[in-house]
Coordinates of C-alpha atoms in Angstrom, one line a residue:
X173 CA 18.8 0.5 -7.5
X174 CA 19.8 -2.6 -5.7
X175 CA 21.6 -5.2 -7.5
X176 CA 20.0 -8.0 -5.1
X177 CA 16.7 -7.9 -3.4
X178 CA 16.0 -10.0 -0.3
X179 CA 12.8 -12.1 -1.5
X180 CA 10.9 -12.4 2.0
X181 CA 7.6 -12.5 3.5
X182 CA 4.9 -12.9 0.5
X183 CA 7.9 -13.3 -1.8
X184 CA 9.7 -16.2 0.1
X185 CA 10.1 -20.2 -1.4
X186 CA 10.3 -21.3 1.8
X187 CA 7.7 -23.5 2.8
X188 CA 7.2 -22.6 6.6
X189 CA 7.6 -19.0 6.1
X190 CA 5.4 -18.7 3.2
X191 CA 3.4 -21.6 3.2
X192 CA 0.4 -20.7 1.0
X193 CA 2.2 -18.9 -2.5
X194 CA 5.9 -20.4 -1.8
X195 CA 5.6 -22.5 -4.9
X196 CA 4.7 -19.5 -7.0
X197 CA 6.6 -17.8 -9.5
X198 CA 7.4 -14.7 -7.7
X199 CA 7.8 -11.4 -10.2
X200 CA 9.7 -8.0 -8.3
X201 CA 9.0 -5.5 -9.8
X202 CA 10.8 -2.2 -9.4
X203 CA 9.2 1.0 -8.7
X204 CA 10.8 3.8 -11.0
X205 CA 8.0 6.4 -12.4
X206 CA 7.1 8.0 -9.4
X207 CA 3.2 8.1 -9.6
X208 CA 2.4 4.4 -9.5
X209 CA 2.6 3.6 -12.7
X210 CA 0.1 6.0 -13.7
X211 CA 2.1 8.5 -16.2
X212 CA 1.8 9.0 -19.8
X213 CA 3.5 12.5 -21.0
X214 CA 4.4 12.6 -24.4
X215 CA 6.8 14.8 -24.4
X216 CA 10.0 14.6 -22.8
X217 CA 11.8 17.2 -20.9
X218 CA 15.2 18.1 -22.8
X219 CA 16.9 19.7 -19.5
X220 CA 16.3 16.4 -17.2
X221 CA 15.6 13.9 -20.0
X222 CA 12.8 12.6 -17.5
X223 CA 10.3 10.6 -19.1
X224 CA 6.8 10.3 -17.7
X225 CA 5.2 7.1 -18.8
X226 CA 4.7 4.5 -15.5
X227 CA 1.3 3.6 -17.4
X228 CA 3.3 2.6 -20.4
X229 CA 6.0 0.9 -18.4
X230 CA 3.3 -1.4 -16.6
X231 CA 1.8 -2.7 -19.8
X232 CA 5.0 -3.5 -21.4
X233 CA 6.4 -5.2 -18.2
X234 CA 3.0 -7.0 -18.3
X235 CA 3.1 -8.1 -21.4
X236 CA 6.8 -9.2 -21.0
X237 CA 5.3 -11.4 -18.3
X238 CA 2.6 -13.2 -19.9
X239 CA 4.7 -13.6 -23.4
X240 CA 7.2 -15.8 -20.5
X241 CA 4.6 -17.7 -19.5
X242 CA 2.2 -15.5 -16.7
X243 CA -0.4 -16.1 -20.0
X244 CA -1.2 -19.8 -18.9
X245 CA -1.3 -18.8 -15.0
X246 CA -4.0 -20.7 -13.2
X247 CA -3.8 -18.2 -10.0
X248 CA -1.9 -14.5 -9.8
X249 CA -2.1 -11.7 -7.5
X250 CA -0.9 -8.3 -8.0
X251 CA 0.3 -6.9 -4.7
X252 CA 2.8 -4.0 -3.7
X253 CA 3.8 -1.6 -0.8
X254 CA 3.7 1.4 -0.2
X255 CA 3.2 3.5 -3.5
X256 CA 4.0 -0.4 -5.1
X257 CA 0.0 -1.1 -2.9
X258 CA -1.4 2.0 -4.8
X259 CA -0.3 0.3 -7.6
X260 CA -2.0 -2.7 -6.8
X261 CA -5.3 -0.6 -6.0
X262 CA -5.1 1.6 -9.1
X263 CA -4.4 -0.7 -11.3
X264 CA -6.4 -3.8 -9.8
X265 CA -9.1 -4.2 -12.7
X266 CA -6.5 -3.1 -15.3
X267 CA -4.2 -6.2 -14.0
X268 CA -7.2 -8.7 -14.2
X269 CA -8.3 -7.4 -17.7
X270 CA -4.6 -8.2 -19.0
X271 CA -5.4 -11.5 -17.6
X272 CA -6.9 -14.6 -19.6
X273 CA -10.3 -15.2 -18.1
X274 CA -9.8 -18.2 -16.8
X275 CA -6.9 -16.7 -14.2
X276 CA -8.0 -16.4 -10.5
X277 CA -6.9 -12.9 -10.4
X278 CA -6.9 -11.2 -6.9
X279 CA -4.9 -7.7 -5.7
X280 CA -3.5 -7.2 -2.4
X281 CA -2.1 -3.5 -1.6
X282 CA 0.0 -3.3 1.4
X283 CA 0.6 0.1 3.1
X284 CA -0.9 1.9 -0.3
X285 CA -4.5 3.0 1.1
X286 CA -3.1 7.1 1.8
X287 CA -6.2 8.8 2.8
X288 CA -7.1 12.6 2.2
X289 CA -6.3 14.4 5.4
X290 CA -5.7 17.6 6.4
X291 CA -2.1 18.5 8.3
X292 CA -1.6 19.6 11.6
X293 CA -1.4 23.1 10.7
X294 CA -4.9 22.9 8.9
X295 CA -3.4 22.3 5.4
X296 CA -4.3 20.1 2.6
X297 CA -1.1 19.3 2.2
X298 CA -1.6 16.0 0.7
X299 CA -4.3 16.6 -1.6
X300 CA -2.1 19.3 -3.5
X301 CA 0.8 17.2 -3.2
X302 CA -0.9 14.7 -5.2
X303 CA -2.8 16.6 -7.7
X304 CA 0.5 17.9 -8.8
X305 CA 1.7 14.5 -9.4
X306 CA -1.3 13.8 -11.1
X307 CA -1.0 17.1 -13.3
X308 CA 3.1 16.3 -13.9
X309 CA 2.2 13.0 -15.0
X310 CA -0.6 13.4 -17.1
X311 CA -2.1 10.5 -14.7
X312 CA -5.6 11.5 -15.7
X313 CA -6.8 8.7 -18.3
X314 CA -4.7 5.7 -16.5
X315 CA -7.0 6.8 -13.6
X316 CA -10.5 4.9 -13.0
X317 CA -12.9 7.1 -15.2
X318 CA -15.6 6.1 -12.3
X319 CA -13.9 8.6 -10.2
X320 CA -12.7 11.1 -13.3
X321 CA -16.1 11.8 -14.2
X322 CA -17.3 13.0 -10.9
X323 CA -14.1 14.1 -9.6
X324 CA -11.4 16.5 -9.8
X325 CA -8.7 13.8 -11.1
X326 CA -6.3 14.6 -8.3
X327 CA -8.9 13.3 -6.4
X328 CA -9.0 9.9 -7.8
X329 CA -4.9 9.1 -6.4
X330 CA -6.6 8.6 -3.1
X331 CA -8.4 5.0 -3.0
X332 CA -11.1 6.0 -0.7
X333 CA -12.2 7.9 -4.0
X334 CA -11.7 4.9 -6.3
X335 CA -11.8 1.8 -4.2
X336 CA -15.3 1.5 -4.3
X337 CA -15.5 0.5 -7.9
X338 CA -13.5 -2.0 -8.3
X339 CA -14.9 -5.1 -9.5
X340 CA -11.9 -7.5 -8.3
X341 CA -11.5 -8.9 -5.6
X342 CA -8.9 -6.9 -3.5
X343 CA -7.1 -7.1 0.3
X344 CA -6.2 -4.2 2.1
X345 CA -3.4 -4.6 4.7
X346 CA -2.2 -1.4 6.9
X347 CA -1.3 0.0 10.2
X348 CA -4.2 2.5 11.1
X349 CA -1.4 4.5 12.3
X350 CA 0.7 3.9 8.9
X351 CA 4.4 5.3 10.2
X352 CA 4.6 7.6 6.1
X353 CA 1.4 9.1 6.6
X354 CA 1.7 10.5 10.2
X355 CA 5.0 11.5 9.0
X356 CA 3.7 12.6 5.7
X357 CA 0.0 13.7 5.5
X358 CA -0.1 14.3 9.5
X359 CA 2.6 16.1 10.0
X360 CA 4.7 16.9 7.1
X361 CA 7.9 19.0 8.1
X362 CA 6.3 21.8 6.5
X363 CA 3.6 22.0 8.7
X364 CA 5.4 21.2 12.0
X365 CA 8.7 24.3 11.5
X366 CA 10.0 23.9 14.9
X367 CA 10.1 20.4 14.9
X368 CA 8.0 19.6 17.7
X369 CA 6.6 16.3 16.0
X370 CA 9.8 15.2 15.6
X371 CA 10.7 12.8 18.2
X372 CA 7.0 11.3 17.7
X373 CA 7.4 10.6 14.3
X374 CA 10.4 8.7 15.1
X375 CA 9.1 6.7 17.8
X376 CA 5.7 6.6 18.6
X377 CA 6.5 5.7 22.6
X378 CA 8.5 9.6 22.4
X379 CA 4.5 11.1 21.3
X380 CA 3.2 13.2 23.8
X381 CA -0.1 12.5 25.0
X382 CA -1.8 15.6 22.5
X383 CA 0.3 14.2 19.8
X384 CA -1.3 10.6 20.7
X385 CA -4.6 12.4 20.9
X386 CA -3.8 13.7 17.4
X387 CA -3.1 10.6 15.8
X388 CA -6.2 9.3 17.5
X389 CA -8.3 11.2 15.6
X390 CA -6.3 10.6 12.4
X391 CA -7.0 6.6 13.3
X392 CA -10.8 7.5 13.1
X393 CA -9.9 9.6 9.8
X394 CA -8.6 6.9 8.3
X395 CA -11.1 4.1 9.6
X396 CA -13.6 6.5 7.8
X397 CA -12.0 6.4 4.3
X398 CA -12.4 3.2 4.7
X399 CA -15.9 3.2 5.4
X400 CA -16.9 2.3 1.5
X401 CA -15.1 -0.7 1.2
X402 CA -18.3 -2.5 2.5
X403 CA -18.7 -6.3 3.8
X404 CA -18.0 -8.6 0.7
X405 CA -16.7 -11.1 1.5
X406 CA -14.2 -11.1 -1.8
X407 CA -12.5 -7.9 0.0
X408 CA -10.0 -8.5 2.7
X409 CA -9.2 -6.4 5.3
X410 CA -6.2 -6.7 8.2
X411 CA -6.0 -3.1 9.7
X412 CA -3.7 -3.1 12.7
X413 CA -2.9 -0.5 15.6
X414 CA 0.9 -1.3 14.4
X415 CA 3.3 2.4 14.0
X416 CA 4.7 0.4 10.7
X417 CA 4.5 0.6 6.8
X418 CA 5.1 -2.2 4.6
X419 CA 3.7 -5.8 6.2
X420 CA 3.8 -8.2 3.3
X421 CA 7.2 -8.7 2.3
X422 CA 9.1 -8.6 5.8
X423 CA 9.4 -12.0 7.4
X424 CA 8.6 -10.8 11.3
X425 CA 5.6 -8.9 10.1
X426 CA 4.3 -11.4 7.4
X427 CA 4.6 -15.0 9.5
X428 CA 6.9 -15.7 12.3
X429 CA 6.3 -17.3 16.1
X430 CA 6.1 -13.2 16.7
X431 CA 4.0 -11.8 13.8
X432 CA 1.0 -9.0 14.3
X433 CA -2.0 -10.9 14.6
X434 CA -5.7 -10.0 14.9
X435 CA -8.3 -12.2 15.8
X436 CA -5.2 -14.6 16.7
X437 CA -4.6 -14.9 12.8
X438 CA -1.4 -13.8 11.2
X439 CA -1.2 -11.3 7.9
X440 CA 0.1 -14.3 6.0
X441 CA -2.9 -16.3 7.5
X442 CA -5.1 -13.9 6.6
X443 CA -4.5 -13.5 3.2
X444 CA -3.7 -17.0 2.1
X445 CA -7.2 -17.6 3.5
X446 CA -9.0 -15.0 1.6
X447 CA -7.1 -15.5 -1.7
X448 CA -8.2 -19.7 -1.7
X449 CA -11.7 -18.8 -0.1
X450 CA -11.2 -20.7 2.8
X451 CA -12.0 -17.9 5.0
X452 CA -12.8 -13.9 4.5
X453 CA -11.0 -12.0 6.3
X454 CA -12.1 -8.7 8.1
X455 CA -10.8 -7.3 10.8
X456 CA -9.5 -3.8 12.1
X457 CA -7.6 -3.5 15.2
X458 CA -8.3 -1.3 18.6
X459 CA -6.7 1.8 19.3
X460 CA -3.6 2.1 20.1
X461 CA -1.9 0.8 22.1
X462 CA -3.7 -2.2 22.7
X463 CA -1.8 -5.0 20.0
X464 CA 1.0 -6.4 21.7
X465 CA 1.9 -8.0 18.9
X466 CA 2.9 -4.9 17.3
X467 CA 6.3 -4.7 15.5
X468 CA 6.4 -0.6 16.1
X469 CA 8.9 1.2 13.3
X470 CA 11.5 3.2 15.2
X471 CA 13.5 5.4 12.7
X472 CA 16.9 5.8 12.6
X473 CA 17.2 9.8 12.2
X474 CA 20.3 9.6 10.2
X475 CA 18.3 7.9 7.7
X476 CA 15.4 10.3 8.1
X477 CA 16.8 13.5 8.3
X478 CA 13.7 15.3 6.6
X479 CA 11.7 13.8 10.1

């Protein structure tokens, strides 16, 4: 792990780049259990020494918290990326329950919605990927039991299974062409063997126009995962046609002169209006590629080699 963290984009202090939480105390906390802080294995493998307790490791870091001080919070939001947004959706009600009462308690989950899709190839790749996590972890009981009891509990990783139920207010922020799942749950190396996605995956400019036509329909896939979210206005929503995962805490995604927008509104906008109800926020992007606001992910392949 990192000995220093750059603290940008949600996590700035800087007034002008952060302008609605920069006078917050700003918690990082780092991601280390593999299953979004969902695991709780008793026993402990002697050949590894692997312990599989994220659910254990989230209470006691948030109990560390309020025991400095997070007790007498007037406002907090739990928010993450990535598997650190599943987090934030799994554990949304959990986080507000920790809370005193009298805490304006919202969750915001960057890049975490990962919807249940089948592969190129015709696989459910994804879905058995995560119910082994779910099974290595013993995830089960640290998963929402309104999805456990009706469910198979791999099932309940995937927020379109889950997010329905949850009783706090919550934000979701993603690309509708999120760069880990085409790479991931579209086309996963083992479901592309002669590489032709390769190039695409890298760049979405090098995508042929059946691989574009592809990701098209995963768009509407993943538009209809999202389906059950509803129109409250306590639930946010800022889906772009951005090739990108991770908006919150990078600066030129988050707020700057060239930020994605929709509706003319910036992700920082966006959410610093919905968390202070000045303004709900719901919006989700047209196809691709219409956004030139876009900041589109191009991977370096030396740093993706499994691509």
């Amino acid at each position: 792990m990192l000995k220093v963290v750059a603290f940008s984009g949600i996590l700035s202090n800087k007034q002008t780049l952060n302008p609605d939480f920069y006078k917050w105390n700003r918690i990082k906390v780092r991601y280390c259990d593999g299953a979004s802080y969902t695991g709780d294995v008793e026993a402990v493998d002697p050949a590894t020494n692997l312990h599989f307790r994220g659910a254990r490791v989230f209470h006691a870091i948030i109990d560390n918290l309020l025991a400095r001080g997070m007790k007498n919070a007037e406002n907090a939001i739990i928010s993450g990326c990535s598997a650190g947004g599943l987090t934030s959706i799994l554990h949304c009600d959990r986080f507000r329950a920790l809370l005193p009462p009298s805490t304006k308690v919202k969750c915001l989950a960057d890049a975490g919605y990962f919807i249940n899709a089948k592969d190129v190839s015709g696989a459910s790749h994804i879905e058995e990927f995560y119910s082994q996590v779910v099974a290595t972890h013993g995830s089960a009981k640290n998963l929402p039991t309104s999805c456990t009891s009706r469910l198979n509990p791999g099932l309940c990783f995937f927020p379109q299974n889950v997010v329905t139920q949850i009783q706090t207010p919550i934000f979701l922020l993603n690309a509708a062409y999120d760069s880990w799942q085409i790479k991931n749950i579209l086309a996963p190396g083992v479901a592309d063997p002669h590489g032709t996605w390769h190039s695409c995956k890298l760049d979405i400019e090098k995508c042929s126009p059946d691989q574009l036509k592809i990701m098209q329909a995963f768009r509407m896939e993943f538009l209809n995962a999202l389906s059950g979210v509803g129109s409250s206005p306590s639930t946010g929503m800022f889906i772009d046609a951005c090739y990108a995962h991770c908006q919150s805490e990078t600066q030129e995604t988050w707020l700057r002169d060239d930020s994605p927008e929709l509706a003319k509104t910036t992700i920082a906008k966006a959410v610093g209006d919905w968390y202070y109800d000045m303004n709900p926020f719901q919006k989700i992007d047209c196809p691709y590629p219409c956004n030139p606001t876009c900041h589109n992910h191009i991977l370096n392949p030396s740093e993706h080699p499994d691509v």
